[in-house]
Coordinates of C-alpha atoms in Angstrom, one line a residue:
Chain A
M407 CA 6.4 -8.0 3.3
S408 CA 6.5 -12.0 2.6
F409 CA 9.4 -14.6 3.0
T410 CA 7.7 -16.2 0.3
T411 CA 8.1 -13.7 -2.5
K412 CA 11.5 -13.9 -2.2
T413 CA 11.8 -17.7 -2.8
T414 CA 9.0 -17.8 -5.5
S415 CA 11.9 -16.2 -7.7
Q416 CA 14.2 -19.3 -6.8
R417 CA 11.8 -22.1 -7.6
T418 CA 12.4 -24.1 -10.8
V419 CA 8.8 -25.1 -12.4
V420 CA 9.5 -28.1 -14.6
P421 CA 12.9 -29.7 -14.1
G422 CA 14.8 -28.4 -17.2
S423 CA 12.9 -25.1 -17.6
P424 CA 14.9 -21.6 -16.8
P425 CA 14.3 -20.5 -13.1
I426 CA 11.7 -18.2 -12.5
G427 CA 12.5 -14.4 -11.4
G428 CA 14.7 -11.9 -11.2
R429 CA 18.4 -11.4 -10.1
G430 CA 19.4 -9.5 -7.6
L431 CA 17.2 -6.5 -6.3
L432 CA 18.9 -4.2 -8.5
G433 CA 18.4 -6.4 -11.6
R434 CA 21.2 -8.1 -13.6
S435 CA 23.2 -5.2 -13.8
R436 CA 27.0 -5.4 -13.6
K437 CA 27.4 -2.6 -11.2
G438 CA 26.7 -2.8 -7.8
V439 CA 25.0 -0.8 -5.1
P440 CA 26.5 2.7 -5.5
P441 CA 29.2 3.7 -2.8
W442 CA 27.3 6.6 -1.5
A443 CA 24.1 4.4 -1.1
V444 CA 26.2 1.7 1.2
T445 CA 27.8 4.4 3.0
I446 CA 24.4 6.3 3.8
S447 CA 22.8 3.2 4.6
V448 CA 25.7 1.9 7.2
G449 CA 25.5 5.3 8.5
W450 CA 21.9 5.5 9.3
L451 CA 22.2 1.9 10.9
V452 CA 24.9 2.6 12.9
L453 CA 23.0 6.2 14.3
L454 CA 19.9 4.0 15.0
M455 CA 21.9 1.3 17.0
A456 CA 24.1 3.8 18.9
G457 CA 20.3 5.9 19.9
A458 CA 19.0 2.3 20.8
L459 CA 21.9 1.2 22.8
L460 CA 22.3 4.6 24.6
L461 CA 18.8 5.4 25.2
P462 CA 18.9 4.9 28.8
V463 CA 22.0 7.8 29.4
L464 CA 20.3 10.0 26.4
P465 CA 18.9 13.4 28.0
L466 CA 15.3 11.9 26.6
P467 CA 12.3 12.0 28.5
D468 CA 11.2 8.0 29.6
P469 CA 9.3 6.6 26.4
S470 CA 6.5 5.4 28.4
R471 CA 6.0 8.5 30.6
S472 CA 3.0 10.5 29.3
D473 CA 3.5 14.3 29.5
Y474 CA 0.0 15.7 30.1
A475 CA 1.1 19.1 29.1
A476 CA 2.1 18.3 26.3
I477 CA -0.5 15.7 24.5
M478 CA -0.1 15.4 20.3
A479 CA 2.7 18.0 20.6
P480 CA 3.9 18.9 16.8
M481 CA 7.3 18.4 15.8
F482 CA 10.0 20.5 17.3
S483 CA 8.1 21.1 20.6
P484 CA 10.1 22.5 23.4
G485 CA 11.3 19.6 25.3
H486 CA 9.7 17.2 22.5
I487 CA 11.9 17.3 19.5
L488 CA 9.6 14.9 17.5
G489 CA 6.6 16.0 19.3
T490 CA 4.7 13.6 21.3
D491 CA 1.7 11.0 20.8
E492 CA -1.7 10.8 21.5
V493 CA -0.9 10.1 25.1
G494 CA 1.9 12.8 25.5
R495 CA 5.0 10.1 25.4
D496 CA 7.9 11.5 23.6
I497 CA 8.1 10.4 20.3
L498 CA 11.8 10.4 19.8
A499 CA 12.6 8.3 22.8
R500 CA 9.8 5.7 21.9
L501 CA 11.4 5.8 18.2
L502 CA 14.8 4.7 19.8
S503 CA 12.9 2.5 22.2
G504 CA 11.1 0.8 19.2
A505 CA 14.7 0.6 17.4
Q506 CA 15.8 -1.6 20.6
V507 CA 12.9 -4.3 19.9
S508 CA 13.3 -4.3 16.1
L509 CA 17.0 -4.9 16.0
F510 CA 16.7 -7.6 18.8
V511 CA 14.0 -9.2 16.6
G512 CA 15.6 -8.8 13.5
V513 CA 18.7 -10.4 14.9
A514 CA 17.3 -13.2 17.6
S515 CA 14.7 -14.1 15.2
I516 CA 17.1 -14.8 11.9
A517 CA 19.5 -16.7 14.2
L518 CA 16.9 -19.3 15.3
A519 CA 16.0 -19.7 11.6
V520 CA 19.8 -20.2 10.7
V521 CA 20.2 -22.8 13.4
L522 CA 16.8 -24.6 12.6
G523 CA 16.7 -24.1 8.7
A524 CA 20.4 -24.8 7.8
P525 CA 20.6 -28.1 9.0
M526 CA 17.5 -29.3 7.3
G527 CA 18.5 -27.5 3.9
I528 CA 22.1 -29.4 4.3
L529 CA 20.9 -32.9 5.1
A530 CA 18.2 -32.7 2.3
G531 CA 20.7 -31.4 -0.2
Y532 CA 23.5 -33.7 0.9
F533 CA 21.7 -37.2 1.2
G534 CA 18.8 -36.8 -1.5
G535 CA 16.4 -39.3 -2.1
W536 CA 13.7 -39.7 0.7
A537 CA 15.1 -37.4 3.3
N538 CA 15.3 -35.0 0.6
R539 CA 11.8 -35.3 -0.2
F540 CA 10.5 -35.3 3.1
I541 CA 12.1 -32.1 3.8
V542 CA 11.2 -30.6 0.8
A543 CA 7.4 -31.6 1.0
G544 CA 7.5 -30.2 4.9
L545 CA 9.3 -26.8 3.6
D546 CA 6.0 -26.7 1.2
I547 CA 3.5 -26.9 3.7
V548 CA 4.9 -24.4 6.2
L549 CA 5.6 -21.9 3.0
S550 CA 1.8 -22.3 2.2
F551 CA 0.8 -20.4 5.3
P552 CA 0.9 -16.6 4.5
N553 CA 3.4 -15.4 7.1
L554 CA 1.3 -13.0 8.8
V555 CA -1.7 -15.4 9.0
A556 CA 0.6 -18.1 10.2
L557 CA 2.3 -15.4 12.9
I558 CA -1.3 -14.5 14.2
A559 CA -1.8 -18.2 14.5
L560 CA 1.4 -18.7 16.4
S561 CA 0.8 -15.5 19.0
L562 CA -2.8 -17.1 19.4
F563 CA -1.0 -19.9 20.6
L564 CA 2.0 -18.7 22.6
G565 CA 0.3 -15.5 24.0
P566 CA 1.5 -12.2 22.7
G567 CA 5.0 -10.7 23.4
L568 CA 8.5 -10.3 22.4
W569 CA 9.6 -14.1 22.7
T570 CA 6.3 -15.2 20.9
I571 CA 7.4 -12.9 17.9
V572 CA 11.1 -14.2 17.7
V573 CA 10.1 -17.6 17.8
G574 CA 7.4 -17.5 15.6
I575 CA 9.3 -15.6 12.7
G576 CA 12.4 -17.8 13.4
I577 CA 10.2 -20.9 12.9
I578 CA 8.7 -19.6 9.7
A579 CA 11.6 -17.9 8.3
S580 CA 13.5 -21.3 8.7
A581 CA 11.7 -22.6 5.6
P582 CA 13.5 -20.5 3.2
V583 CA 16.7 -20.7 4.9
A584 CA 16.7 -24.2 4.6
R585 CA 15.6 -23.7 0.7
V586 CA 18.7 -21.6 0.4
A587 CA 21.0 -23.8 2.5
R588 CA 19.7 -27.0 0.1
S589 CA 20.0 -25.5 -3.1
A590 CA 23.6 -24.2 -2.2
T591 CA 24.6 -27.7 -1.1
L592 CA 23.2 -29.4 -4.1
T593 CA 25.7 -27.0 -6.1
F594 CA 28.4 -28.4 -3.8
V595 CA 27.8 -32.1 -3.4
N596 CA 28.9 -33.5 -6.7
R597 CA 32.1 -31.2 -6.8
D598 CA 35.5 -32.8 -7.0
F599 CA 36.7 -31.9 -3.6
V600 CA 33.6 -33.8 -2.0
T601 CA 34.3 -36.6 -4.1
A602 CA 37.7 -36.5 -3.0
A603 CA 36.9 -36.3 0.5
R604 CA 34.3 -39.2 0.0
G605 CA 37.5 -41.4 -1.6
M606 CA 39.4 -40.8 1.4
G607 CA 37.0 -42.3 3.4
F608 CA 35.8 -39.7 5.6
G609 CA 32.6 -39.9 7.0
H610 CA 29.3 -38.2 6.2
A611 CA 29.6 -35.9 9.1
R612 CA 33.3 -35.0 8.5
I613 CA 32.5 -34.2 5.0
I614 CA 29.2 -32.1 5.8
V615 CA 30.9 -30.0 8.6
R616 CA 34.3 -29.6 6.5
E617 CA 33.8 -29.9 3.0
I618 CA 29.8 -28.7 2.5
L619 CA 29.3 -26.1 5.4
P620 CA 31.8 -23.5 4.9
N621 CA 30.4 -23.1 1.2
V622 CA 27.1 -23.0 2.4
V623 CA 27.6 -20.3 5.3
V624 CA 28.1 -17.4 2.8
P625 CA 24.9 -17.6 0.8
V626 CA 22.9 -18.6 4.0
L627 CA 24.5 -15.4 5.9
A628 CA 23.9 -13.3 2.6
Y629 CA 20.3 -14.2 2.4
A630 CA 19.7 -13.9 6.3
I631 CA 20.5 -10.1 5.8
V632 CA 17.4 -9.9 3.9
V633 CA 15.6 -12.0 6.3
I634 CA 16.5 -9.5 9.1
A635 CA 14.5 -6.5 6.7
V636 CA 11.3 -9.0 6.7
A637 CA 11.2 -10.1 10.2
I638 CA 11.4 -6.5 11.2
V639 CA 8.4 -5.5 8.7
A640 CA 6.6 -9.0 10.3
E641 CA 7.1 -7.9 13.9
A642 CA 6.0 -4.1 13.3
S643 CA 2.8 -5.7 11.4
L644 CA 2.2 -7.9 14.2
S645 CA 2.4 -5.1 17.0
F646 CA 0.8 -3.1 14.6
L647 CA -2.3 -5.5 15.1
G648 CA -1.8 -5.3 18.8
L649 CA -0.7 -8.8 19.1
G650 CA 3.0 -8.3 19.2
I651 CA 4.8 -5.6 21.9
Q652 CA 2.3 -4.7 24.2
P653 CA 1.7 -1.2 25.9
P654 CA 3.4 0.6 27.3
D655 CA 6.5 -0.7 25.7
A656 CA 7.0 1.0 22.3
S657 CA 7.6 -0.7 18.6
W658 CA 7.2 1.0 15.2
G659 CA 4.5 -1.2 14.6
S660 CA 2.3 -0.6 17.7
M661 CA 3.3 3.2 17.3
M662 CA 1.7 3.2 14.1
G663 CA -1.3 1.1 15.0
T664 CA -2.4 3.2 17.9
G665 CA -1.3 6.7 16.3
R666 CA -3.7 5.6 13.3
A667 CA -6.8 6.8 15.2
K668 CA -5.5 10.4 15.3
L669 CA -4.2 10.3 11.7
T670 CA -6.3 13.6 11.0
Q671 CA -5.3 15.6 13.9
A672 CA -1.9 14.7 14.0
P673 CA -0.1 12.6 11.2
H674 CA 3.2 12.9 12.6
I675 CA 2.7 10.2 14.8
V676 CA 2.2 7.4 12.2
L677 CA 4.4 9.0 9.8
L678 CA 7.7 9.3 12.0
P679 CA 7.6 5.5 12.9
A680 CA 6.5 4.6 9.2
F681 CA 9.6 7.0 7.5
T682 CA 12.0 5.6 10.7
M683 CA 11.1 1.7 9.4
A684 CA 11.2 2.4 5.9
L685 CA 14.5 3.8 5.9
S686 CA 15.9 0.9 8.2
I687 CA 14.6 -1.7 6.0
L688 CA 16.0 0.1 2.8
A689 CA 19.2 0.4 4.3
I690 CA 19.2 -3.1 5.5
N691 CA 18.2 -4.2 1.9
F692 CA 20.8 -2.1 0.3
L693 CA 23.7 -3.9 2.6
A694 CA 22.3 -7.3 1.6
E695 CA 22.3 -6.5 -2.0
H696 CA 25.9 -5.1 -1.6
F697 CA 27.2 -8.3 0.0
A698 CA 25.1 -10.5 -2.4
K699 CA 27.2 -8.7 -5.3
R700 CA 30.7 -8.6 -3.3
F701 CA 30.4 -12.7 -2.9
D702 CA 29.1 -12.9 -5.9
I703 CA 26.1 -14.7 -4.9
K704 CA 23.5 -15.6 -8.1
E705 CA 19.9 -16.3 -7.1
S706 CA 19.9 -18.4 -10.1
A707 CA 22.4 -20.5 -8.5
L708 CA 20.5 -21.2 -5.5
Chain B
M778 CA 10.0 -37.0 -18.8
T779 CA 6.6 -36.0 -20.2
Y780 CA 4.4 -33.5 -19.7
A781 CA 2.0 -36.4 -18.2
K782 CA 4.4 -37.6 -15.9
V783 CA 5.5 -34.3 -14.7
I784 CA 1.9 -33.3 -13.7
A785 CA 1.6 -36.9 -12.1
M786 CA 4.4 -35.9 -9.8
R787 CA 3.3 -32.7 -9.3
A788 CA -0.4 -34.0 -8.6
V789 CA 1.2 -36.3 -6.1
H790 CA 3.1 -33.5 -4.1
L791 CA -0.2 -31.3 -4.2
V792 CA -1.8 -34.0 -2.0
V793 CA 0.9 -34.6 0.1
V794 CA 1.2 -30.7 1.0
L795 CA -2.8 -30.2 0.9
L796 CA -2.9 -33.1 3.4
G797 CA 0.2 -31.8 5.5
V798 CA -1.4 -28.1 5.7
S799 CA -5.0 -29.6 6.8
F800 CA -3.4 -31.4 9.2
L801 CA -1.6 -28.6 10.6
V802 CA -4.3 -26.3 10.5
Y803 CA -6.5 -28.7 12.8
L804 CA -3.4 -29.5 15.0
L805 CA -2.5 -26.3 15.8
L806 CA -6.1 -24.9 16.7
D807 CA -6.8 -28.3 18.7
L808 CA -3.7 -27.4 20.9
L809 CA -5.0 -24.0 21.9
P810 CA -5.9 -23.8 25.6
G811 CA -9.4 -24.2 26.2
D812 CA -11.8 -25.8 24.1
T813 CA -14.9 -25.0 22.0
A814 CA -17.5 -26.4 24.3
E815 CA -16.1 -24.4 27.5
V816 CA -15.9 -21.1 25.4
L817 CA -19.7 -22.1 24.3
V818 CA -20.7 -22.6 27.9
A819 CA -19.0 -19.9 29.5
S820 CA -20.7 -17.5 26.7
S821 CA -24.5 -19.0 27.2
S822 CA -26.4 -17.1 29.6
N823 CA -27.6 -19.9 32.2
P824 CA -24.7 -22.7 32.3
T825 CA -26.0 -26.0 33.7
P826 CA -23.7 -28.3 35.5
G827 CA -22.6 -30.8 33.0
A828 CA -23.4 -28.6 29.9
V829 CA -19.6 -29.0 29.0
E830 CA -19.7 -32.6 29.0
E831 CA -23.1 -32.7 27.0
I832 CA -21.7 -30.1 24.3
R833 CA -18.4 -31.8 24.6
K834 CA -19.9 -35.0 23.2
E835 CA -22.7 -33.3 21.0
L836 CA -19.9 -31.7 18.9
G837 CA -17.7 -35.1 19.1
L838 CA -15.2 -33.8 21.3
D839 CA -14.8 -36.4 23.4
Q840 CA -13.5 -38.7 20.1
P841 CA -9.5 -39.2 19.7
F842 CA -8.0 -36.6 17.9
M843 CA -7.1 -38.7 14.5
V844 CA -10.8 -39.5 14.4
R845 CA -11.9 -35.9 14.8
Y846 CA -9.4 -34.9 12.3
V847 CA -10.6 -37.5 9.8
Q848 CA -14.0 -36.4 10.2
W849 CA -13.5 -32.7 9.9
L850 CA -11.2 -33.3 6.5
G851 CA -14.0 -35.2 5.3
N852 CA -16.4 -32.4 5.9
A853 CA -13.8 -30.0 4.5
I854 CA -13.5 -31.5 1.1
T855 CA -17.6 -31.4 0.6
G856 CA -17.1 -27.7 1.5
D857 CA -18.4 -27.9 5.1
L858 CA -15.9 -25.9 7.1
G859 CA -18.3 -25.8 10.1
V860 CA -20.4 -23.2 12.0
S861 CA -18.7 -20.1 13.4
F862 CA -19.8 -20.3 17.1
R863 CA -19.9 -16.5 17.3
T864 CA -22.8 -15.8 14.6
G865 CA -23.9 -19.2 13.9
Q866 CA -23.2 -18.7 10.3
P867 CA -21.6 -21.5 8.4
V868 CA -17.8 -20.6 7.6
T869 CA -18.2 -21.0 4.0
E870 CA -20.8 -18.7 3.8
A871 CA -19.3 -16.1 5.6
I872 CA -15.8 -16.9 2.9
G873 CA -18.1 -16.4 0.0
E874 CA -19.9 -13.1 1.2
R875 CA -16.1 -11.5 2.2
L876 CA -14.2 -13.2 -0.8
P877 CA -15.5 -10.9 -3.8
V878 CA -14.4 -7.9 -2.0
T879 CA -10.3 -9.2 -1.4
I880 CA -10.8 -10.7 -5.1
Q881 CA -11.9 -7.3 -6.6
L882 CA -8.9 -5.4 -4.7
L883 CA -6.7 -8.2 -5.9
I884 CA -7.7 -7.6 -9.4
M885 CA -7.3 -3.6 -9.1
A886 CA -4.0 -4.5 -7.6
E887 CA -2.8 -6.4 -10.4
I888 CA -4.2 -3.9 -13.2
I889 CA -2.2 -1.2 -11.7
S890 CA 0.7 -2.8 -11.2
L891 CA 1.0 -4.3 -14.6
A892 CA 0.0 -1.1 -16.2
I893 CA 3.3 0.3 -14.5
A894 CA 5.6 -2.4 -14.4
V895 CA 5.4 -3.6 -18.3
P896 CA 6.1 -0.4 -19.7
L897 CA 8.7 0.7 -17.3
A898 CA 10.5 -3.0 -18.0
V899 CA 10.3 -2.8 -21.7
A900 CA 11.9 0.9 -21.2
A901 CA 14.4 -0.5 -18.7
A902 CA 15.4 -3.4 -20.9
R903 CA 15.8 -1.6 -24.1
R904 CA 18.4 0.9 -22.2
R905 CA 19.9 -1.8 -20.1
D906 CA 22.5 -0.4 -17.7
Q907 CA 22.2 3.2 -18.9
A908 CA 20.9 6.2 -16.9
F909 CA 17.1 5.4 -17.1
D910 CA 17.5 1.9 -16.2
R911 CA 19.8 2.6 -13.2
V912 CA 17.3 5.3 -12.1
V913 CA 14.3 3.0 -12.5
S914 CA 16.2 0.3 -10.4
V915 CA 16.9 2.4 -7.6
F916 CA 13.2 3.7 -7.6
T917 CA 11.7 0.1 -7.6
F918 CA 14.4 -1.0 -5.1
T919 CA 13.2 1.7 -2.8
L920 CA 9.8 1.3 -3.3
Q921 CA 10.0 -2.7 -2.6
S922 CA 11.8 -1.6 0.9
I923 CA 8.4 0.4 2.1
P924 CA 6.1 -2.0 3.6
N925 CA 2.6 -1.9 1.9
F926 CA 0.7 -1.1 4.7
V927 CA 3.0 1.9 5.7
V928 CA 2.4 2.8 2.0
S929 CA -1.1 2.8 2.8
L930 CA -1.3 5.1 5.6
V931 CA 0.9 7.4 3.6
L932 CA -1.4 7.4 0.8
I933 CA -4.5 8.2 3.4
V934 CA -2.6 11.2 4.7
I935 CA -2.0 12.7 1.5
F936 CA -5.3 11.7 -0.6
A937 CA -7.7 11.3 2.0
V938 CA -6.8 13.5 5.1
T939 CA -4.6 16.4 3.1
L940 CA -6.3 16.6 -0.3
N941 CA -9.6 15.2 0.5
W942 CA -10.0 13.4 -3.1
L943 CA -10.4 10.0 -2.0
P944 CA -12.1 8.5 1.2
A945 CA -9.7 7.3 4.0
I946 CA -11.8 4.5 5.3
G947 CA -14.8 2.3 4.4
F948 CA -16.1 0.2 1.4
V949 CA -19.1 1.0 -1.3
P950 CA -20.5 -2.1 -3.0
L951 CA -20.1 -2.5 -6.4
Q952 CA -24.0 -2.9 -7.1
E953 CA -24.4 0.6 -5.1
D954 CA -22.2 3.0 -6.9
V955 CA -19.9 1.7 -9.4
L956 CA -17.5 5.1 -9.2
G957 CA -17.8 5.1 -5.5
N958 CA -16.9 1.5 -5.2
I959 CA -13.5 1.9 -7.4
R960 CA -12.9 5.3 -5.4
S961 CA -13.2 2.9 -2.0
L962 CA -10.6 0.7 -3.5
L963 CA -8.2 2.8 -5.2
I964 CA -5.8 3.6 -2.1
P965 CA -5.9 0.0 -0.8
S966 CA -5.1 -1.3 -4.3
I967 CA -2.3 1.2 -4.9
A968 CA -0.8 0.2 -1.6
L969 CA -0.9 -3.5 -2.6
A970 CA 0.3 -2.7 -5.9
S971 CA 3.4 -0.6 -4.6
A972 CA 4.7 -4.2 -3.4
L973 CA 4.2 -5.9 -6.6
V974 CA 5.3 -3.3 -9.1
P975 CA 9.2 -3.7 -8.1
L976 CA 8.9 -7.7 -8.5
Y977 CA 6.9 -7.4 -11.8
M978 CA 9.3 -5.0 -13.1
R979 CA 12.2 -6.8 -12.1
V980 CA 11.4 -10.2 -13.5
L981 CA 9.9 -8.8 -16.9
R982 CA 13.1 -6.5 -17.7
N983 CA 15.7 -9.5 -16.7
E984 CA 13.5 -11.9 -19.1
M985 CA 13.3 -9.3 -21.8
I986 CA 17.0 -8.9 -21.5
R987 CA 17.4 -12.4 -21.9
T988 CA 15.0 -12.4 -25.0
L989 CA 16.7 -9.6 -26.7
Q990 CA 20.1 -11.7 -26.7
E991 CA 18.5 -14.3 -28.8
D992 CA 19.6 -14.3 -32.6
Y993 CA 16.2 -14.2 -33.9
I994 CA 16.1 -10.5 -32.5
L995 CA 19.0 -9.8 -34.3
V996 CA 17.6 -11.3 -37.4
A997 CA 14.7 -9.0 -36.6
R998 CA 16.3 -6.0 -36.4
S999 CA 18.6 -6.6 -39.5
V1000 CA 15.6 -7.2 -41.6
G1001 CA 14.8 -3.6 -41.0
L1002 CA 12.1 -3.9 -38.4
T1003 CA 11.3 -0.9 -36.4
Q1004 CA 12.5 -0.8 -32.9
R1005 CA 8.9 -0.8 -31.7
S1006 CA 7.8 -3.9 -33.5
V1007 CA 11.2 -5.6 -32.3
L1008 CA 10.5 -5.0 -28.6
F1009 CA 6.9 -5.4 -28.4
R1010 CA 6.1 -7.9 -30.9
Y1011 CA 9.2 -10.2 -30.8
A1012 CA 10.7 -9.5 -27.4
L1013 CA 7.8 -8.9 -25.1
K1014 CA 5.5 -11.6 -26.3
P1015 CA 7.9 -14.4 -25.5
S1016 CA 8.8 -12.7 -22.3
L1017 CA 5.3 -12.6 -20.9
P1018 CA 5.0 -16.2 -19.5
T1019 CA 7.8 -16.0 -16.9
L1020 CA 5.5 -12.7 -15.7
V1021 CA 2.7 -14.5 -16.0
T1022 CA 3.7 -17.3 -13.4
V1023 CA 4.9 -14.5 -11.0
V1024 CA 1.5 -12.7 -11.2
G1025 CA -0.2 -16.3 -10.5
I1026 CA 2.0 -17.0 -7.7
N1027 CA 1.3 -13.9 -6.0
I1028 CA -2.3 -13.8 -6.3
G1029 CA -2.4 -17.1 -4.1
T1030 CA 0.2 -15.2 -1.7
L1031 CA -1.9 -12.1 -1.7
I1032 CA -5.4 -13.6 -0.9
G1033 CA -4.3 -13.6 3.3
G1034 CA -1.7 -11.0 2.5
T1035 CA -4.2 -8.3 2.2
L1036 CA -5.0 -8.3 6.3
L1037 CA -3.4 -5.4 7.1
I1038 CA -4.4 -3.1 3.9
E1039 CA -8.2 -4.4 4.4
L1040 CA -8.0 -3.5 8.1
I1041 CA -6.6 0.0 7.7
S1042 CA -9.0 0.9 4.5
G1043 CA -12.1 -0.7 6.6
L1044 CA -12.8 -3.3 3.9
P1045 CA -15.2 -6.2 4.6
G1046 CA -12.4 -9.2 2.8
I1047 CA -11.0 -12.2 3.8
G1048 CA -8.4 -10.5 5.8
T1049 CA -10.8 -8.6 8.2
L1050 CA -12.8 -11.5 8.5
I1051 CA -9.7 -13.3 9.9
Y1052 CA -8.9 -10.8 12.2
S1053 CA -11.9 -10.4 13.9
G1054 CA -12.2 -14.2 14.1
I1055 CA -9.0 -14.3 16.1
N1056 CA -10.0 -11.2 18.2
N1057 CA -13.3 -13.0 18.9
R1058 CA -11.7 -16.3 19.8
D1059 CA -14.0 -17.9 17.3
Y1060 CA -11.5 -20.9 16.3
V1061 CA -13.7 -22.5 13.8
L1062 CA -13.8 -19.4 11.7
V1063 CA -10.1 -18.9 12.2
Q1064 CA -9.5 -22.5 11.1
G1065 CA -11.7 -22.8 8.2
L1066 CA -10.1 -19.5 7.1
I1067 CA -6.5 -20.2 7.4
L1068 CA -7.2 -23.9 5.4
F1069 CA -8.9 -21.9 2.7
I1070 CA -5.9 -19.5 2.5
A1071 CA -3.3 -22.0 2.5
C1072 CA -5.0 -24.4 -0.2
A1073 CA -5.8 -21.0 -2.1
Y1074 CA -2.0 -20.6 -2.2
V1075 CA -1.1 -24.2 -3.1
L1076 CA -3.5 -24.3 -5.7
A1077 CA -2.7 -21.0 -7.5
N1078 CA 1.2 -22.2 -7.4
F1079 CA 0.1 -25.8 -8.7
I1080 CA -2.3 -24.3 -11.8
V1081 CA 1.0 -21.8 -12.5
D1082 CA 3.3 -25.3 -12.7
M1083 CA 0.9 -26.6 -15.0
I1084 CA 0.4 -24.0 -17.3
Y1085 CA 3.9 -22.5 -17.7
P1086 CA 4.8 -25.2 -20.2
L1087 CA 2.0 -24.6 -22.2
L1088 CA 2.8 -21.0 -22.5
D1089 CA 6.0 -21.2 -23.3
P1090 CA 7.1 -23.7 -26.1
R1091 CA 10.7 -23.2 -25.4
V1092 CA 10.2 -25.5 -22.4
R1093 CA 7.7 -27.8 -23.3
V1094 CA 8.7 -31.2 -22.7

């Protein structure tokens, strides 16, 4: 789980040498993601989103309320279809409540990352020279910190909580987003239509907004989908450590973190959020790969 | 550009990044609410009035920020990262104690992942886009989607709780019991490898496919060399430098990235040290550790950049 493993595959070692790393997640095969995988991914995410949004009206127990008559109830218990956790809270309700957190963190942090990172990357790619060198060095500095360590340091600073997670992930993820935006800008900045716009006497602002931006949006958004998955894992990791979502609120990470103590007696407390998270990440990655193929985005071009 | 000039440019960049990293680390911890002097006084048994001012002066906290930063940086360069104010142990010494565990974990994880990824990649590249390649692709794609700490929890449930083959938690030092040591690191290193296998496999497969399209492979085939010889001697060897660079970069990334795995398996490595430092609000320790981890990453990248052209004659400049 790292924002940087993705970007290491995009770096060029020495000018003129081939880029390191793979092509898409599914390799360089001509075929894209199989259609059934796309259907199942969309289905799972829609189900999860519907469950998260409809949680208040679903006939489920309150996710924070303990049922002292049924502590650590196994799966398929009466009244608790997925059982209860170590203090008797309904696991299904908590999974859906955790889904709310994951979806919110995924979308909000990536929105922040794009708003912060894309302009930096476009400016670096468009103007080159010192602006480029300054921004690239800045990005390298941010990317030198392991994500989780940087997030933990930020959480010390901002105090644990939902907004800390969103702001922290947003800031850290803005660095790889800026790299993607910069590389995409570089591939367009010397194209004929940009030269033509310049020849017609348009200013930098107009060229960036009208000529560069529309071309950079697609690769940035395709990359952003991958980062949503990374953000969800980052939130879970922080909450697992107890530095993210605070009790009694539920998060997949905190469910695993607190349930870990009961791993021997009731492994389902840990395994259910683990599987829910893994499936969701897989679904998001499949969709990201599908879009990348669909819009013919090659990592080698980044 | 000559190789020397490339090195010089990268070295300048390296120094800039390292300075930026150190400044950010110092700034962040300096901005934290509550300063070291107050924490020290609050934790001492009989705080005297004016003790805060005294300690502040003693630690040089009354100096301006830039003066303190330059002093701290000068000490850090000579290997003095300060003293943990919880345990009184020098931070460098604490890192030295914990680092071997993390390094051993990383080495085991790298061995396991290469042992799985290299044969898979060679086989998949040979049968490019055929059923085997597709199945391996989907398998590695799925594996990549599962966070490694989730993998470690699932492995503990299967191999420690249910089958009782391996210990769930705890660390046995190498000097005490070699077999016990390897057993105690097996689950965490497999969990770490689960994230590395897909990456290595993908990189090597794509590189192999590229190499297999070279003319000399066609020549090797046409003079009647066996499939095995073509694959391993003529295709795998020139494909390895790329893999080596990715492995190198990942070692840099993983030094701090093992935090959750170490914590789950109860290993006394760098990851658990930073976690306890944060829980104890031992800022000097945390500061030194973050600096160490970030520098390790930057240096690993630099070294990899430097040796890549030496490994692969095709990009020698």
